[in-house]
Amino acid sequence: MKITDVTLTPVHTRRETGLVSPHVIVELATDEGLVGLGEMSDFGHIPPYMSPYVEGLEAALKETLVRRDPFDLARTEELVRQRHFGGSSASLVACSIDLALYDLQGKALGRPVYDLLGGKVRDRIPVCYPIFAMRNPEDVEQNLKRVADRLAEGHTMIRLYFGLNLDLDEAFLDGVRQRFGKQVQIKSLDAGGAPFNWQQAIQAIRRLRQYDFMLVESPCRRSGIEGMAEVRRQVDVPISEHVGSAADVLRLAQANAVDIINICLSSLGGIYLARPVFAVAQAVGVACLIGTTQELSIGTSGQAQLGAAMLNLDYPCDPVGPILYQDDVVRQRVRYEQGHLIVPSGPGLGMEIDRDLLHSLRRDLFADRIGW
Ligand code: MG
């Protein structure tokens, strides 16, 4: 099987909050008629002036990928990484190609991707719904309503980005416990966007500890690994941090800075490079969870395929993009049941493009984002 063409389609999808997220959908055509699907998820984190020029990126990827065999995955991905397509978005680009190559392999074999990763050790993955950082008093009530709406749909677990305004955070957490009691579980408090040093992180965690959460993520990015280790020494709750490579896991473990690592395909560059991250974490006794950058269904299936096959997926995970987005580009979105992401079991990633949806969501990556 040989790749014959590469098509990139930029799309915009609306979130329930009114925000619009730009993505790029990847299609790798082959001489056997199969098409591999990948996704560069949520360029909303990247300023428009740093977003890739899609037509140029497509031409460069064509030059690299056409005539290559999708089963020659390791070398192909190495080439993509070496050429650093997408600049500051290079890991998003690499991840999208990795997903599309795995999708092609699975489709060619008639097997889901998890069968290429060791087989399925679970059918479903517990996931949590994100509550984004609160800035205004009215955010508290709106977010409590969101929790009630999700609870009605069977989602019993949430996570909270905290630390911009601890009074609002506390009012929200208090509201959760008053209204929903133990019906709602709080997976994590995430200070990734908060301006904490390690001393402030410890104070904040102690202040909110009574509300009962499983872990704290990214407690004090300002204070680095040593600061994180200090937080971990002084609080009685597990500490989690994102990693960009297997080497990051070693660094964090050697500094005694974490209990858990957050593994996200779009920052690691895909499934192939995520597997050694799970292996190193297991070797050094650090737990794993799968994070998110808010993927559409194609990217979420990638996370689900990986999560299905890893024995050491130890904590509830974060991929709920298809719940947050009102739009998607596939015929059947990934499914959620009772707070779990159901692992798609069709060939490859188990996703099929809906041409009409893809066409209707197509939008320049930069459109409407001036003044970001
Ligand atoms: Mg995080």
Coordinates of N, CA, C and O in Angstrom, one line a residue, residues 3-162:
I3 N 0.9 5.7 -0.1 CA 0.1 6.9 0.0 C 0.2 7.6 -1.3 O 1.3 7.7 -1.9
T4 N -1.0 8.1 -1.8 CA -1.0 8.8 -3.1 C -1.3 10.3 -3.0 O -1.1 11.0 -3.9
D5 N -1.9 10.7 -1.9 CA -2.3 12.1 -1.8 C -2.5 12.5 -0.3 O -2.8 11.6 0.5
V6 N -2.3 13.8 0.0 CA -2.5 14.3 1.3 C -3.5 15.5 1.2 O -3.2 16.4 0.4
T7 N -4.6 15.5 1.9 CA -5.5 16.6 1.9 C -5.7 17.2 3.3 O -6.0 16.4 4.2
L8 N -5.5 18.5 3.4 CA -5.7 19.1 4.7 C -6.9 20.0 4.6 O -7.0 20.8 3.6
T9 N -7.9 19.9 5.5 CA -9.0 20.8 5.5 C -9.2 21.5 6.8 O -9.4 20.9 7.9
P10 N -9.0 22.8 6.8 CA -9.2 23.6 8.1 C -10.7 23.8 8.3 O -11.4 24.0 7.4
V11 N -11.0 23.5 9.6 CA -12.5 23.7 10.0 C -12.6 24.5 11.3 O -11.6 24.6 12.0
H12 N -13.7 25.1 11.5 CA -14.0 25.7 12.8 C -15.2 25.0 13.4 O -16.2 24.7 12.7
T13 N -15.1 24.7 14.7 CA -16.2 24.1 15.4 C -16.6 25.0 16.6 O -15.7 25.5 17.2
R14 N -17.9 25.1 16.8 CA -18.4 25.9 18.0 C -18.4 25.0 19.2 O -18.7 23.8 19.2
R15 N -18.0 25.7 20.3 CA -18.2 25.0 21.6 C -19.5 25.5 22.3 O -20.0 26.5 21.9
E16 N -20.0 24.7 23.2 CA -21.2 25.0 23.9 C -21.1 26.4 24.6 O -22.1 27.1 24.8
T17 N -19.8 26.8 24.9 CA -19.6 28.1 25.6 C -19.7 29.3 24.6 O -19.6 30.4 25.0
G18 N -19.8 29.0 23.3 CA -19.8 30.1 22.3 C -18.5 30.3 21.6 O -18.4 30.9 20.6
L19 N -17.4 29.8 22.3 CA -16.1 29.9 21.7 C -16.0 29.1 20.4 O -16.7 28.1 20.3
V20 N -15.1 29.5 19.5 CA -14.9 28.8 18.2 C -13.5 28.2 18.2 O -12.6 28.9 18.6
S21 N -13.4 26.9 17.9 CA -12.0 26.3 17.9 C -11.7 25.9 16.5 O -12.4 25.2 15.8
P22 N -10.5 26.3 16.0 CA -10.0 25.9 14.7 C -9.2 24.6 14.7 O -8.5 24.3 15.7
H23 N -9.4 23.7 13.8 CA -8.7 22.4 13.7 C -8.3 22.2 12.2 O -8.9 22.9 11.3
V24 N -7.5 21.2 11.9 CA -7.2 20.8 10.6 C -7.4 19.3 10.5 O -6.9 18.5 11.2
I25 N -8.3 18.9 9.5 CA -8.6 17.5 9.3 C -7.6 17.0 8.2 O -7.4 17.6 7.2
V26 N -7.0 15.8 8.5 CA -6.0 15.2 7.6 C -6.6 14.0 6.9 O -7.2 13.1 7.6
E27 N -6.5 13.9 5.6 CA -6.8 12.7 4.9 C -5.7 12.2 4.0 O -5.1 13.0 3.2
L28 N -5.2 11.0 4.3 CA -4.2 10.4 3.5 C -4.8 9.3 2.5 O -5.3 8.3 3.0
A29 N -4.8 9.6 1.2 CA -5.3 8.7 0.2 C -4.3 7.7 -0.1 O -3.1 7.9 0.0
T30 N -4.7 6.5 -0.5 CA -3.8 5.4 -0.9 C -4.1 4.8 -2.2 O -5.3 4.9 -2.7
D31 N -3.2 4.0 -2.8 CA -3.5 3.3 -4.1 C -4.4 2.1 -3.9 O -4.8 1.5 -4.8
E32 N -4.8 1.8 -2.6 CA -5.7 0.7 -2.4 C -7.1 1.2 -2.1 O -8.0 0.5 -1.7
G33 N -7.3 2.5 -2.3 CA -8.6 3.1 -2.1 C -9.0 3.5 -0.6 O -10.0 4.1 -0.4
L34 N -8.1 3.1 0.3 CA -8.3 3.4 1.7 C -7.9 4.8 2.0 O -6.9 5.3 1.4
V35 N -8.6 5.5 2.9 CA -8.2 6.9 3.3 C -8.0 6.9 4.8 O -8.8 6.5 5.6
G36 N -6.8 7.3 5.2 CA -6.4 7.4 6.6 C -6.8 8.8 7.1 O -6.6 9.8 6.5
L37 N -7.5 8.8 8.3 CA -7.9 10.1 8.9 C -7.1 10.5 10.1 O -6.8 9.7 11.0
G38 N -6.7 11.8 10.1 CA -6.0 12.3 11.3 C -6.6 13.7 11.6 O -7.4 14.2 10.8
E39 N -6.1 14.3 12.6 CA -6.6 15.6 13.1 C -5.6 16.4 13.8 O -4.9 15.9 14.7
M40 N -5.4 17.7 13.4 CA -4.6 18.6 14.2 C -5.7 19.4 15.0 O -6.5 20.1 14.5
S41 N -5.7 19.1 16.4 CA -6.8 19.5 17.2 C -6.6 20.9 17.9 O -5.5 21.1 18.5
D42 N -7.5 21.7 17.7 CA -7.7 22.9 18.5 C -6.5 23.9 18.4 O -5.6 23.9 19.4
F43 N -6.4 24.6 17.3 CA -5.3 25.6 17.2 C -5.7 26.9 18.0 O -5.0 27.9 18.0
G44 N -6.8 26.8 18.8 CA -7.2 27.9 19.6 C -6.2 28.3 20.7 O -6.2 29.4 21.2
H45 N -5.2 27.3 21.0 CA -4.2 27.6 22.0 C -3.0 28.4 21.4 O -2.2 28.9 22.1
I46 N -3.1 28.5 20.0 CA -1.9 29.1 19.3 C -2.3 30.4 18.7 O -3.4 30.4 18.0
P47 N -1.6 31.5 18.9 CA -2.0 32.7 18.3 C -2.1 32.6 16.8 O -1.2 31.9 16.2
P48 N -3.0 33.3 16.1 CA -3.2 33.1 14.6 C -1.9 33.4 13.9 O -1.6 32.7 12.9
Y49 N -1.1 34.3 14.3 CA 0.2 34.6 13.6 C 1.2 33.5 13.7 O 2.2 33.5 12.9
M50 N 1.0 32.6 14.6 CA 1.9 31.4 14.7 C 1.2 30.1 14.1 O 1.9 29.1 14.1
S51 N 0.0 30.2 13.6 CA -0.7 29.1 13.0 C 0.0 28.8 11.7 O 0.4 29.7 11.0
P52 N 0.0 27.5 11.3 CA 0.6 27.2 10.0 C -0.2 27.7 8.8 O -1.4 27.8 8.9
Y53 N 0.5 27.9 7.7 CA -0.1 28.2 6.4 C -0.6 26.9 5.8 O 0.3 26.1 5.4
V54 N -1.9 26.6 5.8 CA -2.3 25.3 5.5 C -2.0 24.8 4.1 O -1.5 23.6 4.0
E55 N -2.1 25.6 3.1 CA -1.8 25.2 1.8 C -0.3 24.8 1.7 O 0.1 23.8 1.0
G56 N 0.6 25.6 2.3 CA 2.0 25.3 2.3 C 2.3 24.0 3.0 O 3.1 23.2 2.6
L57 N 1.7 23.8 4.2 CA 1.9 22.6 5.0 C 1.4 21.4 4.2 O 2.1 20.4 4.2
E58 N 0.3 21.5 3.5 CA -0.2 20.4 2.7 C 0.8 20.0 1.6 O 1.1 18.8 1.4
A59 N 1.3 21.0 0.9 CA 2.3 20.7 -0.2 C 3.5 20.1 0.4 O 4.1 19.1 -0.1
A60 N 4.0 20.5 1.6 CA 5.2 20.0 2.2 C 5.0 18.5 2.7 O 5.8 17.6 2.5
L61 N 3.8 18.3 3.2 CA 3.5 16.9 3.7 C 3.3 16.0 2.5 O 3.7 14.8 2.5
K62 N 2.7 16.5 1.4 CA 2.6 15.7 0.2 C 4.0 15.2 -0.3 O 4.2 14.0 -0.6
E63 N 4.9 16.1 -0.3 CA 6.3 15.8 -0.8 C 6.9 14.8 0.1 O 7.6 13.9 -0.4
T64 N 6.6 14.8 1.4 CA 7.2 13.8 2.3 C 6.5 12.5 2.3 O 7.2 11.4 2.4
L65 N 5.2 12.5 2.2 CA 4.4 11.3 2.4 C 4.0 10.5 1.2 O 3.8 9.2 1.3
V66 N 3.8 11.1 0.1 CA 3.4 10.4 -1.1 C 4.4 9.4 -1.5 O 5.6 9.6 -1.5
R67 N 4.0 8.2 -1.9 CA 4.7 7.0 -2.2 C 5.2 6.2 -1.0 O 5.8 5.2 -1.1
R68 N 5.0 6.7 0.2 CA 5.4 5.9 1.4 C 4.3 4.9 1.8 O 3.2 5.1 1.5
D69 N 4.8 3.8 2.4 CA 3.9 2.8 2.9 C 3.5 3.1 4.3 O 4.3 3.3 5.2
P70 N 2.2 3.1 4.6 CA 1.7 3.5 5.9 C 2.2 2.5 7.0 O 2.3 2.9 8.2
F71 N 2.7 1.3 6.6 CA 3.3 0.4 7.6 C 4.7 0.7 7.9 O 5.3 0.2 8.8
D72 N 5.3 1.6 7.1 CA 6.7 2.1 7.4 C 6.5 3.3 8.3 O 7.0 4.4 8.0
L73 N 5.9 3.1 9.5 CA 5.4 4.2 10.3 C 6.5 4.9 11.1 O 6.6 6.1 11.1
A74 N 7.4 4.1 11.7 CA 8.5 4.7 12.5 C 9.4 5.6 11.7 O 9.6 6.8 12.1
R75 N 9.8 5.2 10.5 CA 10.7 6.0 9.7 C 9.9 7.2 9.2 O 10.5 8.3 9.1
T76 N 8.7 7.0 8.8 CA 7.9 8.1 8.2 C 7.7 9.2 9.2 O 7.9 10.4 9.0
E77 N 7.4 8.7 10.5 CA 7.1 9.7 11.5 C 8.4 10.5 11.9 O 8.4 11.7 12.2
E78 N 9.5 9.8 11.8 CA 10.8 10.4 12.1 C 11.1 11.5 11.1 O 11.5 12.6 11.4
L79 N 10.8 11.2 9.8 CA 11.0 12.2 8.8 C 10.1 13.4 9.0 O 10.6 14.6 8.9
V80 N 8.9 13.2 9.4 CA 7.9 14.3 9.7 C 8.5 15.2 10.8 O 8.5 16.4 10.7
R81 N 9.0 14.5 11.8 CA 9.5 15.2 13.0 C 10.8 16.0 12.6 O 10.9 17.2 13.0
Q82 N 11.6 15.4 11.9 CA 12.9 16.0 11.5 C 12.6 17.3 10.7 O 13.3 18.3 10.9
R83 N 11.6 17.3 9.9 CA 11.3 18.4 9.0 C 10.5 19.5 9.8 O 10.3 20.6 9.3
H84 N 10.1 19.2 11.0 CA 9.5 20.1 11.9 C 8.4 20.9 11.3 O 8.3 22.2 11.4
F85 N 7.5 20.2 10.5 CA 6.4 20.9 9.9 C 5.5 21.6 10.9 O 5.1 21.0 11.9
G86 N 5.1 22.8 10.6 CA 4.2 23.5 11.5 C 4.8 24.3 12.5 O 4.2 25.0 13.3
G87 N 6.2 24.3 12.6 CA 6.9 25.1 13.6 C 6.5 24.9 15.0 O 6.6 23.7 15.5
S88 N 5.9 25.9 15.6 CA 5.5 25.8 17.0 C 4.3 24.8 17.2 O 4.0 24.4 18.3
S89 N 3.6 24.4 16.1 CA 2.6 23.4 16.1 C 3.1 22.1 15.7 O 2.3 21.2 15.3
A90 N 4.4 21.9 15.7 CA 5.0 20.6 15.1 C 4.4 19.4 15.7 O 4.1 18.4 15.0
S91 N 4.1 19.4 17.0 CA 3.6 18.1 17.6 C 2.2 17.8 17.2 O 1.8 16.7 17.1
L92 N 1.4 18.9 17.0 CA 0.0 18.7 16.5 C 0.1 18.1 15.1 O -0.7 17.2 14.8
V93 N 1.0 18.6 14.2 CA 1.1 18.1 12.9 C 1.6 16.6 12.9 O 1.0 15.7 12.3
A94 N 2.6 16.4 13.7 CA 3.1 15.0 13.8 C 2.1 14.0 14.3 O 1.9 12.9 13.8
C95 N 1.3 14.5 15.3 CA 0.2 13.7 15.9 C -0.8 13.3 14.8 O -1.3 12.2 14.7
S96 N -1.2 14.3 14.0 CA -2.2 14.1 13.0 C -1.8 13.0 12.0 O -2.6 12.2 11.5
I97 N -0.5 13.1 11.6 CA 0.0 12.1 10.6 C 0.1 10.7 11.3 O -0.3 9.7 10.7
D98 N 0.5 10.7 12.5 CA 0.6 9.4 13.3 C -0.8 8.8 13.3 O -1.0 7.6 13.1
L99 N -1.8 9.6 13.6 CA -3.2 9.0 13.7 C -3.6 8.5 12.4 O -4.2 7.4 12.3
A100 N -3.3 9.2 11.3 CA -3.8 8.8 10.0 C -3.0 7.5 9.5 O -3.6 6.7 8.8
L101 N -1.8 7.4 9.9 CA -1.0 6.2 9.5 C -1.6 5.0 10.3 O -1.8 3.9 9.7
Y102 N -1.8 5.1 11.6 CA -2.4 4.0 12.4 C -3.8 3.7 11.8 O -4.2 2.5 11.7
D103 N -4.6 4.7 11.4 CA -5.9 4.5 10.9 C -5.8 3.6 9.6 O -6.6 2.7 9.4
L104 N -4.9 4.0 8.8 CA -4.7 3.2 7.5 C -4.3 1.8 7.8 O -4.8 0.8 7.2
Q105 N -3.3 1.6 8.8 CA -2.9 0.2 9.1 C -4.1 -0.6 9.6 O -4.3 -1.7 9.1
G106 N -4.9 0.0 10.5 CA -6.1 -0.7 11.0 C -7.1 -1.0 9.9 O -7.6 -2.2 9.8
K107 N -7.3 0.0 9.0 CA -8.3 -0.3 7.9 C -7.8 -1.3 7.0 O -8.6 -2.2 6.5
A108 N -6.5 -1.3 6.7 CA -5.9 -2.3 5.8 C -6.1 -3.8 6.4 O -6.3 -4.7 5.7
L109 N -6.0 -3.9 7.7 CA -6.0 -5.2 8.4 C -7.5 -5.5 8.8 O -7.7 -6.6 9.2
G110 N -8.4 -4.5 8.7 CA -9.7 -4.8 9.2 C -9.8 -4.9 10.7 O -10.7 -5.6 11.3
R111 N -8.9 -4.2 11.4 CA -8.8 -4.3 12.9 C -8.8 -2.9 13.5 O -8.2 -2.0 12.9
P112 N -9.3 -2.7 14.7 CA -9.2 -1.4 15.4 C -7.7 -1.2 15.7 O -6.9 -2.1 15.9
V113 N -7.4 0.1 15.9 CA -6.0 0.4 16.2 C -5.5 -0.2 17.5 O -4.3 -0.6 17.6
Y114 N -6.4 -0.4 18.5 CA -5.9 -1.0 19.8 C -5.4 -2.4 19.6 O -4.5 -2.8 20.3
D115 N -5.8 -3.1 18.5 CA -5.2 -4.4 18.2 C -3.8 -4.3 17.7 O -3.1 -5.3 17.8
L116 N -3.4 -3.1 17.3 CA -2.0 -2.9 16.8 C -1.1 -2.5 18.0 O 0.1 -2.4 17.9
L117 N -1.8 -2.3 19.2 CA -1.0 -1.7 20.3 C -0.9 -2.7 21.5 O -0.5 -2.3 22.6
G118 N -1.4 -3.9 21.2 CA -1.3 -4.9 22.3 C -2.7 -5.5 22.6 O -2.8 -6.4 23.5
G119 N -3.7 -5.0 22.0 CA -5.1 -5.5 22.3 C -5.8 -4.7 23.3 O -5.2 -3.9 24.1
K120 N -7.1 -4.9 23.4 CA -7.9 -4.1 24.3 C -8.0 -4.7 25.7 O -8.3 -5.8 25.9
V121 N -7.6 -3.9 26.7 CA -7.7 -4.3 28.1 C -8.9 -3.7 28.7 O -9.2 -4.0 29.9
R122 N -9.6 -2.7 28.1 CA -10.8 -2.1 28.6 C -11.6 -1.6 27.4 O -11.1 -1.3 26.4
D123 N -13.0 -1.6 27.6 CA -13.9 -1.2 26.6 C -14.3 0.3 26.7 O -14.8 0.8 25.8
R124 N -14.1 0.8 27.9 CA -14.5 2.2 28.2 C -13.6 2.8 29.1 O -12.9 2.1 29.9
I125 N -13.5 4.1 29.1 CA -12.5 4.9 29.9 C -13.3 5.9 30.7 O -14.0 6.7 30.1
P126 N -13.2 5.9 32.0 CA -13.9 7.0 32.8 C -13.3 8.4 32.4 O -12.1 8.5 32.3
V127 N -14.2 9.3 32.2 CA -13.7 10.7 31.8 C -14.4 11.7 32.6 O -15.5 11.5 33.2
C128 N -13.8 12.9 32.7 CA -14.4 14.0 33.5 C -14.6 15.2 32.6 O -13.9 15.4 31.6
Y129 N -15.6 16.0 33.0 CA -16.0 17.2 32.3 C -15.2 18.4 32.8 O -15.2 18.6 34.0
P130 N -14.7 19.2 31.9 CA -13.9 20.4 32.4 C -14.7 21.6 32.8 O -15.6 22.0 32.0
I131 N -14.4 22.2 33.9 CA -14.9 23.5 34.3 C -13.8 24.5 34.1 O -12.7 24.4 34.8
F132 N -13.9 25.5 33.2 CA -12.8 26.4 32.9 C -12.7 27.5 34.0 O -13.7 27.7 34.7
A133 N -11.6 28.1 34.0 CA -11.2 29.1 35.1 C -12.3 30.2 35.2 O -12.8 30.7 34.2
M134 N -12.7 30.5 36.4 CA -13.8 31.5 36.7 C -13.1 32.8 37.0 O -12.2 32.9 37.7
R135 N -13.7 33.9 36.3 CA -13.2 35.2 36.5 C -14.3 36.1 37.1 O -14.0 37.1 37.7
N136 N -15.6 35.8 36.9 CA -16.7 36.7 37.4 C -17.6 35.9 38.2 O -17.8 34.7 38.0
P137 N -18.2 36.6 39.2 CA -19.2 35.9 40.1 C -20.3 35.1 39.4 O -20.6 34.0 39.8
E138 N -20.7 35.6 38.2 CA -21.8 34.9 37.5 C -21.3 33.6 36.9 O -22.1 32.7 36.6
D139 N -20.0 33.4 36.7 CA -19.5 32.2 36.2 C -19.8 31.0 37.1 O -20.0 29.9 36.7
V140 N -19.9 31.3 38.5 CA -20.1 30.2 39.4 C -21.4 29.5 39.2 O -21.5 28.3 39.0
E141 N -22.5 30.3 39.1 CA -23.8 29.8 38.9 C -23.9 29.1 37.5 O -24.5 28.0 37.4
Q142 N -23.3 29.7 36.5 CA -23.4 29.1 35.2 C -22.7 27.7 35.2 O -23.2 26.8 34.6
N143 N -21.6 27.6 35.9 CA -20.9 26.4 35.9 C -21.6 25.3 36.7 O -21.6 24.1 36.4
L144 N -22.3 25.8 37.8 CA -23.0 24.8 38.6 C -24.2 24.2 37.7 O -24.5 23.1 37.8
K145 N -24.7 25.1 36.9 CA -25.8 24.6 36.0 C -25.2 23.6 35.0 O -25.9 22.6 34.7
R146 N -24.0 23.9 34.5 CA -23.4 22.9 33.6 C -23.2 21.6 34.3 O -23.5 20.5 33.7
V147 N -22.8 21.6 35.5 CA -22.6 20.3 36.3 C -23.9 19.6 36.4 O -24.0 18.4 36.1
A148 N -25.0 20.4 36.7 CA -26.3 19.7 36.8 C -26.7 19.1 35.4 O -27.3 18.0 35.4
D149 N -26.5 19.9 34.3 CA -26.9 19.4 33.0 C -26.1 18.1 32.7 O -26.7 17.1 32.1
R150 N -24.8 18.1 33.0 CA -24.0 16.9 32.7 C -24.4 15.7 33.5 O -24.5 14.6 33.1
L151 N -24.7 16.0 34.8 CA -25.2 15.0 35.7 C -26.4 14.3 35.2 O -26.5 13.1 35.2
A152 N -27.3 15.1 34.6 CA -28.6 14.5 34.0 C -28.2 13.6 32.8 O -29.0 12.7 32.5
E153 N -27.1 13.8 32.2 CA -26.7 13.0 31.1 C -25.8 11.8 31.5 O -25.3 11.0 30.7
G154 N -25.6 11.7 32.8 CA -24.8 10.6 33.4 C -23.4 10.8 33.6 O -22.6 10.0 34.0
H155 N -22.9 12.1 33.4 CA -21.5 12.5 33.7 C -21.4 12.9 35.2 O -21.8 14.0 35.5
T156 N -20.7 12.0 35.9 CA -20.7 12.3 37.4 C -19.3 12.9 37.8 O -19.1 13.1 39.0
M157 N -18.4 13.0 36.9 CA -17.1 13.5 37.3 C -16.7 14.8 36.5 O -16.9 14.9 35.4
I158 N -16.1 15.7 37.3 CA -15.7 17.0 36.7 C -14.2 17.2 37.1 O -13.6 16.5 37.9
R159 N -13.6 18.2 36.4 CA -12.3 18.7 36.8 C -12.4 20.3 36.7 O -13.2 20.8 36.0
L160 N -11.6 20.9 37.5 CA -11.7 22.4 37.6 C -10.3 23.1 37.3 O -9.3 22.7 38.0
Y161 N -10.3 24.0 36.4 CA -9.1 24.9 36.3 C -9.3 26.0 37.4 O -10.3 26.7 37.3
F162 N -8.4 26.0 38.3 CA -8.5 26.9 39.4 C -7.4 27.9 39.6 O -6.4 27.8 38.9

